[in-house]
C-alpha cells in the first residue's frame, strides 16, 4: 500500500519509523511549514520533515490543507 504520513513533532518520529519499517511504501510526508526557532529566529524544519529528508521521502508543507496546489501534489503521490 502506498502511504502518506502526516505528522510534525518529535513524538511522531516512532510512528514514522514504524511506517518506514513496514511492508508499506512511504511515498510522502505532510508536515507544517518551517517555523522560526531559537534566538536568531531562523526557519527550522519540523523533526518529522528532517527525518523524511534523511529517508529521501518527498515532504509537503502546505500553508493550508485545502490549498489547490497542495491537493494536486498529494494526488500526484497516488497514496
CSV table of C-alpha atoms in Angstrom, one decimal:
chain,number,residue,atom,x,y,z
A,1,UNK,CA,0.0,0.0,0.0
A,2,UNK,CA,1.3,3.5,-0.8
A,3,UNK,CA,1.2,5.6,2.3
A,4,UNK,CA,1.5,9.4,3.0
A,5,UNK,CA,2.4,10.1,6.7
A,6,UNK,CA,1.2,13.2,8.4
A,7,UNK,CA,3.0,14.4,11.5
A,8,UNK,CA,5.1,17.2,12.9
A,9,UNK,CA,6.6,16.9,16.4
A,10,UNK,CA,9.3,14.7,17.7
A,11,UNK,CA,6.8,12.3,19.4
A,12,UNK,CA,5.6,11.4,15.9
A,13,UNK,CA,9.0,10.0,14.9
A,14,UNK,CA,8.5,6.5,16.2
A,15,UNK,CA,5.3,6.2,14.1
A,16,UNK,CA,7.2,7.4,11.1
A,17,UNK,CA,9.9,4.9,11.7
A,18,UNK,CA,7.3,2.1,12.1
A,19,UNK,CA,5.8,3.0,8.7
A,20,UNK,CA,9.2,3.0,7.0
A,21,UNK,CA,10.0,-0.4,8.5
A,22,UNK,CA,6.6,-1.8,7.4
A,23,UNK,CA,5.8,-3.6,4.2
A,24,UNK,CA,4.0,-0.4,3.0
A,25,UNK,CA,5.6,2.1,0.6
A,26,UNK,CA,6.1,5.6,2.1
A,27,UNK,CA,5.5,7.9,-0.8
A,28,UNK,CA,5.4,11.3,1.1
A,29,UNK,CA,5.2,13.1,4.4
A,30,UNK,CA,2.9,16.0,5.2
A,31,UNK,CA,4.0,18.4,8.0
A,32,UNK,CA,3.7,22.0,8.9
A,33,UNK,CA,5.8,24.7,7.1
A,34,UNK,CA,9.2,25.6,8.6
A,35,UNK,CA,8.9,27.8,11.6
A,36,UNK,CA,11.2,30.4,13.3
A,37,UNK,CA,13.2,29.0,16.2
A,38,UNK,CA,16.0,29.9,18.5
A,39,UNK,CA,17.4,33.3,19.3
A,40,UNK,CA,18.1,34.1,15.7
A,41,UNK,CA,14.6,33.1,14.8
A,42,UNK,CA,15.8,31.3,11.7
A,43,UNK,CA,13.4,28.9,9.9
A,44,UNK,CA,13.7,25.3,11.1
A,45,UNK,CA,12.0,22.3,9.6
A,46,UNK,CA,9.9,20.1,11.9
A,47,UNK,CA,11.5,16.9,13.3
A,48,UNK,CA,9.3,14.8,11.0
A,49,UNK,CA,10.4,16.8,8.0
A,50,UNK,CA,14.0,16.5,8.9
A,51,UNK,CA,13.8,12.7,9.2
A,52,UNK,CA,11.8,12.4,5.9
A,53,UNK,CA,14.6,14.3,4.1
A,54,UNK,CA,17.1,11.9,5.6
A,55,UNK,CA,15.0,9.0,4.3
A,56,UNK,CA,14.7,10.6,0.9
A,57,UNK,CA,10.9,10.9,1.1
A,58,UNK,CA,9.1,13.9,-0.5
A,59,UNK,CA,8.0,16.4,2.1
A,60,UNK,CA,4.8,18.5,1.6
A,61,UNK,CA,4.5,21.6,3.8
A,62,UNK,CA,1.1,23.2,3.0
A,63,UNK,CA,0.1,26.5,4.5
A,64,UNK,CA,-3.5,25.2,4.4
A,65,UNK,CA,-4.7,21.7,3.6
A,66,UNK,CA,-7.4,23.0,1.2
A,67,UNK,CA,-4.8,24.7,-0.9
A,68,UNK,CA,-5.3,23.5,-4.5
A,69,UNK,CA,-1.5,23.3,-5.1
A,70,UNK,CA,-1.1,21.0,-2.1
A,71,UNK,CA,-4.1,18.9,-3.1
A,72,UNK,CA,-2.6,18.4,-6.6
A,73,UNK,CA,0.8,17.4,-5.1
A,74,UNK,CA,-1.0,15.0,-2.8
A,75,UNK,CA,-3.0,13.4,-5.7
A,76,UNK,CA,0.3,13.2,-7.6
A,77,UNK,CA,1.7,10.9,-5.0
A,78,UNK,CA,-1.2,8.5,-5.6
A,79,UNK,CA,-1.4,7.2,-2.0
